[in-house]
Amino acid sequence: MTDTVEPSLLHILVFIVVGGAVLLVSIAITNIRVRSRRKRLARLESEVNEGLAPRMRSVVYEHVEKSYHTKIQPSPLDSGIRGWDISGGVGKDVHFREEVSRSWRKVEKAVLSRYPSLHRPDHVTIREYIEFLSDRFAGLSRSACLRYISLYESARFGRGEFTVEERETYRRAIAAIMGFFDVDIMP
């Protein structure tokens, strides 16, 4: 003999109340997490706003927004598009913008290999550092430094694609700078 309990109205109401309570608690926890994330972002935004001029602030926000929405990935179809190295060289999977944007590290490394005291401080921009180097070393081509700065800034902050001539101009400028410090840029 088995006893079966028929669900009564009371059982159904208890089940609905407990389910509703669980749902409300989960919504409350989610809201708390969202509010704390918004507070962190607002705090970060206020810290950024304090240290930047309005024009630079808009450049930073544009760059951050762009970096969230664009992820450049090479594919076989991209090989004919300007920006990707189609020569099949060492940097064949590196977009030209990224190569130029990261090139200041190579320049600093070349400088430090001969002049360890000329480390670029964090508060000094790349423009200021390259101009400092061109002022400090008379043999360093000022025009090559200015071309490098111009192409670096357009790669780092600009939106347009580079032409083949601009890529060659960059390669000549970086070769002149690195060559001054007796560093071969080819691996």
mmCIF file with all atom_site columns, C-alpha atoms in Angstrom:
data_model
loop_
_atom_site.group_PDB
_atom_site.id
_atom_site.type_symbol
_atom_site.label_atom_id
_atom_site.label_alt_id
_atom_site.label_comp_id
_atom_site.label_asym_id
_atom_site.label_entity_id
_atom_site.label_seq_id
_atom_site.pdbx_PDB_ins_code
_atom_site.Cartn_x
_atom_site.Cartn_y
_atom_site.Cartn_z
_atom_site.occupancy
_atom_site.B_iso_or_equiv
_atom_site.pdbx_formal_charge
_atom_site.auth_seq_id
_atom_site.auth_comp_id
_atom_site.auth_asym_id
_atom_site.auth_atom_id
_atom_site.pdbx_PDB_model_num
ATOM 1   C CA . MET A 1 1   ? 0.000  0.000  0.000   1.00 0.00 ? 1   MET A CA 1
ATOM 2   C CA . THR A 1 2   ? 1.537  3.273  -1.116  1.00 0.00 ? 2   THR A CA 1
ATOM 3   C CA . ASP A 1 3   ? 0.507  6.603  0.070   1.00 0.00 ? 3   ASP A CA 1
ATOM 4   C CA . THR A 1 4   ? 0.418  9.205  -2.638  1.00 0.00 ? 4   THR A CA 1
ATOM 5   C CA . VAL A 1 5   ? 0.040  12.758 -1.685  1.00 0.00 ? 5   VAL A CA 1
ATOM 6   C CA . GLU A 1 6   ? -1.938 14.873 -4.022  1.00 0.00 ? 6   GLU A CA 1
ATOM 7   C CA . PRO A 1 7   ? -0.461 18.371 -4.312  1.00 0.00 ? 7   PRO A CA 1
ATOM 8   C CA . SER A 1 8   ? -2.771 20.728 -2.649  1.00 0.00 ? 8   SER A CA 1
ATOM 9   C CA . LEU A 1 9   ? -3.172 24.398 -3.260  1.00 0.00 ? 9   LEU A CA 1
ATOM 10  C CA . LEU A 1 10  ? -0.939 25.084 -0.256  1.00 0.00 ? 10  LEU A CA 1
ATOM 11  C CA . HIS A 1 11  ? 1.924  23.048 -1.753  1.00 0.00 ? 11  HIS A CA 1
ATOM 12  C CA . ILE A 1 12  ? 1.666  24.916 -5.051  1.00 0.00 ? 12  ILE A CA 1
ATOM 13  C CA . LEU A 1 13  ? 1.650  28.293 -3.298  1.00 0.00 ? 13  LEU A CA 1
ATOM 14  C CA . VAL A 1 14  ? 4.742  27.406 -1.222  1.00 0.00 ? 14  VAL A CA 1
ATOM 15  C CA . PHE A 1 15  ? 6.546  26.279 -4.369  1.00 0.00 ? 15  PHE A CA 1
ATOM 16  C CA . ILE A 1 16  ? 5.671  29.552 -6.169  1.00 0.00 ? 16  ILE A CA 1
ATOM 17  C CA . VAL A 1 17  ? 6.750  31.681 -3.191  1.00 0.00 ? 17  VAL A CA 1
ATOM 18  C CA . VAL A 1 18  ? 10.097 29.870 -2.806  1.00 0.00 ? 18  VAL A CA 1
ATOM 19  C CA . GLY A 1 19  ? 10.745 30.057 -6.562  1.00 0.00 ? 19  GLY A CA 1
ATOM 20  C CA . GLY A 1 20  ? 9.911  33.766 -6.578  1.00 0.00 ? 20  GLY A CA 1
ATOM 21  C CA . ALA A 1 21  ? 12.213 34.404 -3.624  1.00 0.00 ? 21  ALA A CA 1
ATOM 22  C CA . VAL A 1 22  ? 15.107 32.629 -5.373  1.00 0.00 ? 22  VAL A CA 1
ATOM 23  C CA . LEU A 1 23  ? 14.447 34.663 -8.513  1.00 0.00 ? 23  LEU A CA 1
ATOM 24  C CA . LEU A 1 24  ? 14.374 37.964 -6.577  1.00 0.00 ? 24  LEU A CA 1
ATOM 25  C CA . VAL A 1 25  ? 17.599 37.145 -4.741  1.00 0.00 ? 25  VAL A CA 1
ATOM 26  C CA . SER A 1 26  ? 19.387 36.338 -8.013  1.00 0.00 ? 26  SER A CA 1
ATOM 27  C CA . ILE A 1 27  ? 18.155 39.600 -9.577  1.00 0.00 ? 27  ILE A CA 1
ATOM 28  C CA . ALA A 1 28  ? 19.330 41.542 -6.517  1.00 0.00 ? 28  ALA A CA 1
ATOM 29  C CA . ILE A 1 29  ? 22.792 39.954 -6.682  1.00 0.00 ? 29  ILE A CA 1
ATOM 30  C CA . THR A 1 30  ? 23.048 40.769 -10.384 1.00 0.00 ? 30  THR A CA 1
ATOM 31  C CA . ASN A 1 31  ? 22.071 44.387 -9.748  1.00 0.00 ? 31  ASN A CA 1
ATOM 32  C CA . ILE A 1 32  ? 24.692 44.701 -7.010  1.00 0.00 ? 32  ILE A CA 1
ATOM 33  C CA . ARG A 1 33  ? 27.401 43.406 -9.360  1.00 0.00 ? 33  ARG A CA 1
ATOM 34  C CA . VAL A 1 34  ? 26.321 45.770 -12.142 1.00 0.00 ? 34  VAL A CA 1
ATOM 35  C CA . ARG A 1 35  ? 26.273 48.766 -9.792  1.00 0.00 ? 35  ARG A CA 1
ATOM 36  C CA . SER A 1 36  ? 29.734 47.964 -8.402  1.00 0.00 ? 36  SER A CA 1
ATOM 37  C CA . ARG A 1 37  ? 31.125 47.623 -11.946 1.00 0.00 ? 37  ARG A CA 1
ATOM 38  C CA . ARG A 1 38  ? 29.593 50.982 -12.910 1.00 0.00 ? 38  ARG A CA 1
ATOM 39  C CA . LYS A 1 39  ? 31.119 52.588 -9.833  1.00 0.00 ? 39  LYS A CA 1
ATOM 40  C CA . ARG A 1 40  ? 34.553 51.198 -10.722 1.00 0.00 ? 40  ARG A CA 1
ATOM 41  C CA . LEU A 1 41  ? 34.238 52.483 -14.284 1.00 0.00 ? 41  LEU A CA 1
ATOM 42  C CA . ALA A 1 42  ? 33.077 55.903 -13.087 1.00 0.00 ? 42  ALA A CA 1
ATOM 43  C CA . ARG A 1 43  ? 36.017 56.066 -10.653 1.00 0.00 ? 43  ARG A CA 1
ATOM 44  C CA . LEU A 1 44  ? 38.432 55.096 -13.441 1.00 0.00 ? 44  LEU A CA 1
ATOM 45  C CA . GLU A 1 45  ? 36.852 57.639 -15.778 1.00 0.00 ? 45  GLU A CA 1
ATOM 46  C CA . SER A 1 46  ? 37.205 60.422 -13.213 1.00 0.00 ? 46  SER A CA 1
ATOM 47  C CA . GLU A 1 47  ? 40.869 59.509 -12.666 1.00 0.00 ? 47  GLU A CA 1
ATOM 48  C CA . VAL A 1 48  ? 41.480 59.632 -16.416 1.00 0.00 ? 48  VAL A CA 1
ATOM 49  C CA . ASN A 1 49  ? 39.557 62.904 -16.764 1.00 0.00 ? 49  ASN A CA 1
ATOM 50  C CA . GLU A 1 50  ? 41.636 64.618 -14.087 1.00 0.00 ? 50  GLU A CA 1
ATOM 51  C CA . GLY A 1 51  ? 44.944 64.008 -15.836 1.00 0.00 ? 51  GLY A CA 1
ATOM 52  C CA . LEU A 1 52  ? 44.067 64.710 -19.485 1.00 0.00 ? 52  LEU A CA 1
ATOM 53  C CA . ALA A 1 53  ? 43.287 67.751 -21.565 1.00 0.00 ? 53  ALA A CA 1
ATOM 54  C CA . PRO A 1 54  ? 39.820 67.611 -23.195 1.00 0.00 ? 54  PRO A CA 1
ATOM 55  C CA . ARG A 1 55  ? 41.203 66.935 -26.687 1.00 0.00 ? 55  ARG A CA 1
ATOM 56  C CA . MET A 1 56  ? 43.454 64.135 -25.469 1.00 0.00 ? 56  MET A CA 1
ATOM 57  C CA . ARG A 1 57  ? 40.598 62.699 -23.414 1.00 0.00 ? 57  ARG A CA 1
ATOM 58  C CA . SER A 1 58  ? 38.467 62.365 -26.557 1.00 0.00 ? 58  SER A CA 1
ATOM 59  C CA . VAL A 1 59  ? 41.375 60.684 -28.373 1.00 0.00 ? 59  VAL A CA 1
ATOM 60  C CA . VAL A 1 60  ? 41.781 58.198 -25.523 1.00 0.00 ? 60  VAL A CA 1
ATOM 61  C CA . TYR A 1 61  ? 38.048 57.446 -25.412 1.00 0.00 ? 61  TYR A CA 1
ATOM 62  C CA . GLU A 1 62  ? 37.927 56.966 -29.184 1.00 0.00 ? 62  GLU A CA 1
ATOM 63  C CA . HIS A 1 63  ? 40.894 54.607 -29.015 1.00 0.00 ? 63  HIS A CA 1
ATOM 64  C CA . VAL A 1 64  ? 39.401 52.587 -26.167 1.00 0.00 ? 64  VAL A CA 1
ATOM 65  C CA . GLU A 1 65  ? 36.039 52.388 -27.911 1.00 0.00 ? 65  GLU A CA 1
ATOM 66  C CA . LYS A 1 66  ? 37.700 51.364 -31.163 1.00 0.00 ? 66  LYS A CA 1
ATOM 67  C CA . SER A 1 67  ? 39.811 48.706 -29.441 1.00 0.00 ? 67  SER A CA 1
ATOM 68  C CA . TYR A 1 68  ? 36.701 47.136 -27.896 1.00 0.00 ? 68  TYR A CA 1
ATOM 69  C CA . HIS A 1 69  ? 34.926 46.887 -31.234 1.00 0.00 ? 69  HIS A CA 1
ATOM 70  C CA . THR A 1 70  ? 37.714 46.020 -33.659 1.00 0.00 ? 70  THR A CA 1
ATOM 71  C CA . LYS A 1 71  ? 39.949 43.039 -33.521 1.00 0.00 ? 71  LYS A CA 1
ATOM 72  C CA . ILE A 1 72  ? 42.211 42.829 -36.550 1.00 0.00 ? 72  ILE A CA 1
ATOM 73  C CA . GLN A 1 73  ? 43.004 39.247 -37.418 1.00 0.00 ? 73  GLN A CA 1
ATOM 74  C CA . PRO A 1 74  ? 44.919 38.193 -40.519 1.00 0.00 ? 74  PRO A CA 1
ATOM 75  C CA . SER A 1 75  ? 43.344 35.781 -42.908 1.00 0.00 ? 75  SER A CA 1
ATOM 76  C CA . PRO A 1 76  ? 44.251 34.547 -46.399 1.00 0.00 ? 76  PRO A CA 1
ATOM 77  C CA . LEU A 1 77  ? 41.694 36.967 -47.846 1.00 0.00 ? 77  LEU A CA 1
ATOM 78  C CA . ASP A 1 78  ? 43.431 39.955 -46.214 1.00 0.00 ? 78  ASP A CA 1
ATOM 79  C CA . SER A 1 79  ? 46.756 39.442 -47.963 1.00 0.00 ? 79  SER A CA 1
ATOM 80  C CA . GLY A 1 80  ? 45.928 41.962 -50.695 1.00 0.00 ? 80  GLY A CA 1
ATOM 81  C CA . ILE A 1 81  ? 44.617 44.612 -48.318 1.00 0.00 ? 81  ILE A CA 1
ATOM 82  C CA . ARG A 1 82  ? 46.969 47.438 -47.438 1.00 0.00 ? 82  ARG A CA 1
ATOM 83  C CA . GLY A 1 83  ? 48.380 47.060 -43.973 1.00 0.00 ? 83  GLY A CA 1
ATOM 84  C CA . TRP A 1 84  ? 49.209 43.366 -44.093 1.00 0.00 ? 84  TRP A CA 1
ATOM 85  C CA . ASP A 1 85  ? 52.715 42.379 -45.063 1.00 0.00 ? 85  ASP A CA 1
ATOM 86  C CA . ILE A 1 86  ? 52.313 40.340 -48.245 1.00 0.00 ? 86  ILE A CA 1
ATOM 87  C CA . SER A 1 87  ? 56.027 39.709 -48.702 1.00 0.00 ? 87  SER A CA 1
ATOM 88  C CA . GLY A 1 88  ? 55.878 36.633 -46.471 1.00 0.00 ? 88  GLY A CA 1
ATOM 89  C CA . GLY A 1 89  ? 58.616 38.008 -44.229 1.00 0.00 ? 89  GLY A CA 1
ATOM 90  C CA . VAL A 1 90  ? 59.069 37.692 -40.501 1.00 0.00 ? 90  VAL A CA 1
ATOM 91  C CA . GLY A 1 91  ? 56.168 40.019 -39.698 1.00 0.00 ? 91  GLY A CA 1
ATOM 92  C CA . LYS A 1 92  ? 53.757 38.533 -42.206 1.00 0.00 ? 92  LYS A CA 1
ATOM 93  C CA . ASP A 1 93  ? 50.937 38.136 -39.655 1.00 0.00 ? 93  ASP A CA 1
ATOM 94  C CA . VAL A 1 94  ? 51.441 41.564 -38.075 1.00 0.00 ? 94  VAL A CA 1
ATOM 95  C CA . HIS A 1 95  ? 49.363 44.492 -39.281 1.00 0.00 ? 95  HIS A CA 1
ATOM 96  C CA . PHE A 1 96  ? 51.476 47.484 -40.295 1.00 0.00 ? 96  PHE A CA 1
ATOM 97  C CA . ARG A 1 97  ? 49.722 49.771 -37.790 1.00 0.00 ? 97  ARG A CA 1
ATOM 98  C CA . GLU A 1 98  ? 50.672 47.437 -34.984 1.00 0.00 ? 98  GLU A CA 1
ATOM 99  C CA . GLU A 1 99  ? 54.251 47.199 -36.210 1.00 0.00 ? 99  GLU A CA 1
ATOM 100 C CA . VAL A 1 100 ? 54.618 50.994 -36.243 1.00 0.00 ? 100 VAL A CA 1
ATOM 101 C CA . SER A 1 101 ? 52.811 51.442 -32.924 1.00 0.00 ? 101 SER A CA 1
ATOM 102 C CA . ARG A 1 102 ? 55.168 49.037 -31.183 1.00 0.00 ? 102 ARG A CA 1
ATOM 103 C CA . SER A 1 103 ? 58.351 50.198 -32.932 1.00 0.00 ? 103 SER A CA 1
ATOM 104 C CA . TRP A 1 104 ? 59.231 52.769 -30.250 1.00 0.00 ? 104 TRP A CA 1
ATOM 105 C CA . ARG A 1 105 ? 60.251 49.854 -28.042 1.00 0.00 ? 105 ARG A CA 1
ATOM 106 C CA . LYS A 1 106 ? 62.829 48.821 -30.649 1.00 0.00 ? 106 LYS A CA 1
ATOM 107 C CA . VAL A 1 107 ? 64.140 52.379 -30.808 1.00 0.00 ? 107 VAL A CA 1
ATOM 108 C CA . GLU A 1 108 ? 64.430 52.600 -27.036 1.00 0.00 ? 108 GLU A CA 1
ATOM 109 C CA . LYS A 1 109 ? 66.157 49.224 -26.890 1.00 0.00 ? 109 LYS A CA 1
ATOM 110 C CA . ALA A 1 110 ? 68.662 50.378 -29.527 1.00 0.00 ? 110 ALA A CA 1
ATOM 111 C CA . VAL A 1 111 ? 69.372 53.572 -27.593 1.00 0.00 ? 111 VAL A CA 1
ATOM 112 C CA . LEU A 1 112 ? 69.759 51.691 -24.317 1.00 0.00 ? 112 LEU A CA 1
ATOM 113 C CA . SER A 1 113 ? 72.204 49.237 -25.890 1.00 0.00 ? 113 SER A CA 1
ATOM 114 C CA . ARG A 1 114 ? 74.689 52.097 -26.313 1.00 0.00 ? 114 ARG A CA 1
ATOM 115 C CA . TYR A 1 115 ? 73.471 54.664 -23.772 1.00 0.00 ? 115 TYR A CA 1
ATOM 116 C CA . PRO A 1 116 ? 71.903 52.908 -20.752 1.00 0.00 ? 116 PRO A CA 1
ATOM 117 C CA . SER A 1 117 ? 71.182 56.202 -18.995 1.00 0.00 ? 117 SER A CA 1
ATOM 118 C CA . LEU A 1 118 ? 68.784 57.391 -21.739 1.00 0.00 ? 118 LEU A CA 1
ATOM 119 C CA . HIS A 1 119 ? 65.783 55.347 -20.636 1.00 0.00 ? 119 HIS A CA 1
ATOM 120 C CA . ARG A 1 120 ? 62.443 56.922 -21.633 1.00 0.00 ? 120 ARG A CA 1
ATOM 121 C CA . PRO A 1 121 ? 60.560 57.954 -18.474 1.00 0.00 ? 121 PRO A CA 1
ATOM 122 C CA . ASP A 1 122 ? 56.883 56.963 -18.338 1.00 0.00 ? 122 ASP A CA 1
ATOM 123 C CA . HIS A 1 123 ? 55.672 60.572 -18.377 1.00 0.00 ? 123 HIS A CA 1
ATOM 124 C CA . VAL A 1 124 ? 57.558 61.393 -21.604 1.00 0.00 ? 124 VAL A CA 1
ATOM 125 C CA . THR A 1 125 ? 55.658 60.872 -24.859 1.00 0.00 ? 125 THR A CA 1
ATOM 126 C CA . ILE A 1 126 ? 57.197 59.072 -27.802 1.00 0.00 ? 126 ILE A CA 1
ATOM 127 C CA . ARG A 1 127 ? 57.298 62.390 -29.707 1.00 0.00 ? 127 ARG A CA 1
ATOM 128 C CA . GLU A 1 128 ? 59.211 64.075 -26.889 1.00 0.00 ? 128 GLU A CA 1
ATOM 129 C CA . TYR A 1 129 ? 61.616 61.139 -26.575 1.00 0.00 ? 129 TYR A CA 1
ATOM 130 C CA . ILE A 1 130 ? 62.448 61.016 -30.300 1.00 0.00 ? 130 ILE A CA 1
ATOM 131 C CA . GLU A 1 131 ? 62.818 64.818 -30.428 1.00 0.00 ? 131 GLU A CA 1
ATOM 132 C CA . PHE A 1 132 ? 65.109 64.621 -27.385 1.00 0.00 ? 132 PHE A CA 1
ATOM 133 C CA . LEU A 1 133 ? 67.255 62.031 -29.176 1.00 0.00 ? 133 LEU A CA 1
ATOM 134 C CA . SER A 1 134 ? 67.454 64.105 -32.359 1.00 0.00 ? 134 SER A CA 1
ATOM 135 C CA . ASP A 1 135 ? 68.484 67.168 -30.315 1.00 0.00 ? 135 ASP A CA 1
ATOM 136 C CA . ARG A 1 136 ? 70.994 65.217 -28.223 1.00 0.00 ? 136 ARG A CA 1
ATOM 137 C CA . PHE A 1 137 ? 72.756 63.478 -31.131 1.00 0.00 ? 137 PHE A CA 1
ATOM 138 C CA . ALA A 1 138 ? 73.870 65.761 -33.947 1.00 0.00 ? 138 ALA A CA 1
ATOM 139 C CA . GLY A 1 139 ? 74.471 62.844 -36.329 1.00 0.00 ? 139 GLY A CA 1
ATOM 140 C CA . LEU A 1 140 ? 70.917 61.543 -35.995 1.00 0.00 ? 140 LEU A CA 1
ATOM 141 C CA . SER A 1 141 ? 68.848 62.697 -38.956 1.00 0.00 ? 141 SER A CA 1
ATOM 142 C CA . ARG A 1 142 ? 66.224 65.188 -37.763 1.00 0.00 ? 142 ARG A CA 1
ATOM 143 C CA . SER A 1 143 ? 64.113 64.638 -40.891 1.00 0.00 ? 143 SER A CA 1
ATOM 144 C CA . ALA A 1 144 ? 64.100 60.863 -40.320 1.00 0.00 ? 144 ALA A CA 1
ATOM 145 C CA . CYS A 1 145 ? 62.999 61.461 -36.717 1.00 0.00 ? 145 CYS A CA 1
ATOM 146 C CA . LEU A 1 146 ? 60.195 63.802 -37.790 1.00 0.00 ? 146 LEU A CA 1
ATOM 147 C CA . ARG A 1 147 ? 58.995 61.340 -40.459 1.00 0.00 ? 147 ARG A CA 1
ATOM 148 C CA . TYR A 1 148 ? 59.057 58.549 -37.892 1.00 0.00 ? 148 TYR A CA 1
ATOM 149 C CA . ILE A 1 149 ? 57.077 60.635 -35.370 1.00 0.00 ? 149 ILE A CA 1
ATOM 150 C CA . SER A 1 150 ? 54.510 61.592 -37.994 1.00 0.00 ? 150 SER A CA 1
ATOM 151 C CA . LEU A 1 151 ? 53.992 57.999 -39.130 1.00 0.00 ? 151 LEU A CA 1
ATOM 152 C CA . TYR A 1 152 ? 53.996 56.687 -35.564 1.00 0.00 ? 152 TYR A CA 1
ATOM 153 C CA . GLU A 1 153 ? 51.271 59.118 -34.519 1.00 0.00 ? 153 GLU A CA 1
ATOM 154 C CA . SER A 1 154 ? 49.128 58.438 -37.576 1.00 0.00 ? 154 SER A CA 1
ATOM 155 C CA . ALA A 1 155 ? 49.479 54.679 -36.998 1.00 0.00 ? 155 ALA A CA 1
ATOM 156 C CA . ARG A 1 156 ? 48.770 54.951 -33.303 1.00 0.00 ? 156 ARG A CA 1
ATOM 157 C CA . PHE A 1 157 ? 45.959 57.502 -33.343 1.00 0.00 ? 157 PHE A CA 1
ATOM 158 C CA . GLY A 1 158 ? 44.786 57.747 -36.966 1.00 0.00 ? 158 GLY A CA 1
ATOM 159 C CA . ARG A 1 159 ? 42.081 55.799 -38.748 1.00 0.00 ? 159 ARG A CA 1
ATOM 160 C CA . GLY A 1 160 ? 43.250 55.679 -42.365 1.00 0.00 ? 160 GLY A CA 1
ATOM 161 C CA . GLU A 1 161 ? 45.211 52.943 -44.082 1.00 0.00 ? 161 GLU A CA 1
ATOM 162 C CA . PHE A 1 162 ? 48.828 53.361 -45.138 1.00 0.00 ? 162 PHE A CA 1
ATOM 163 C CA . THR A 1 163 ? 49.981 53.521 -48.709 1.00 0.00 ? 163 THR A CA 1
ATOM 164 C CA . VAL A 1 164 ? 52.969 51.581 -49.988 1.00 0.00 ? 164 VAL A CA 1
ATOM 165 C CA . GLU A 1 165 ? 54.963 54.831 -50.123 1.00 0.00 ? 165 GLU A CA 1
ATOM 166 C CA . GLU A 1 166 ? 54.216 55.551 -46.462 1.00 0.00 ? 166 GLU A CA 1
ATOM 167 C CA . ARG A 1 167 ? 55.328 52.050 -45.517 1.00 0.00 ? 167 ARG A CA 1
ATOM 168 C CA . GLU A 1 168 ? 58.611 52.562 -47.349 1.00 0.00 ? 168 GLU A CA 1
ATOM 169 C CA . THR A 1 169 ? 59.026 55.998 -45.750 1.00 0.00 ? 169 THR A CA 1
ATOM 170 C CA . TYR A 1 170 ? 58.551 54.401 -42.334 1.00 0.00 ? 170 TYR A CA 1
ATOM 171 C CA . ARG A 1 171 ? 61.073 51.661 -43.092 1.00 0.00 ? 171 ARG A CA 1
ATOM 172 C CA . ARG A 1 172 ? 63.661 54.209 -44.263 1.00 0.00 ? 172 ARG A CA 1
ATOM 173 C CA . ALA A 1 173 ? 63.077 56.413 -41.199 1.00 0.00 ? 173 ALA A CA 1
ATOM 174 C CA . ILE A 1 174 ? 63.335 53.555 -38.709 1.00 0.00 ? 174 ILE A CA 1
ATOM 175 C CA . ALA A 1 175 ? 66.406 52.195 -40.524 1.00 0.00 ? 175 ALA A CA 1
ATOM 176 C CA . ALA A 1 176 ? 68.087 55.616 -40.275 1.00 0.00 ? 176 ALA A CA 1
ATOM 177 C CA . ILE A 1 177 ? 67.347 55.884 -36.557 1.00 0.00 ? 177 ILE A CA 1
ATOM 178 C CA . MET A 1 178 ? 68.376 52.319 -35.760 1.00 0.00 ? 178 MET A CA 1
ATOM 179 C CA . GLY A 1 179 ? 71.420 52.575 -38.036 1.00 0.00 ? 179 GLY A CA 1
ATOM 180 C CA . PHE A 1 180 ? 72.658 55.596 -36.089 1.00 0.00 ? 180 PHE A CA 1
ATOM 181 C CA . PHE A 1 181 ? 72.785 53.427 -32.981 1.00 0.00 ? 181 PHE A CA 1
ATOM 182 C CA . ASP A 1 182 ? 74.471 50.594 -34.954 1.00 0.00 ? 182 ASP A CA 1
ATOM 183 C CA . VAL A 1 183 ? 71.504 48.272 -34.673 1.00 0.00 ? 183 VAL A CA 1
ATOM 184 C CA . ASP A 1 184 ? 70.431 46.181 -37.628 1.00 0.00 ? 184 ASP A CA 1
ATOM 185 C CA . ILE A 1 185 ? 66.629 46.067 -37.839 1.00 0.00 ? 185 ILE A CA 1
ATOM 186 C CA . MET A 1 186 ? 66.596 42.899 -39.872 1.00 0.00 ? 186 MET A CA 1
ATOM 187 C CA . PRO A 1 187 ? 66.554 39.714 -37.781 1.00 0.00 ? 187 PRO A CA 1
#
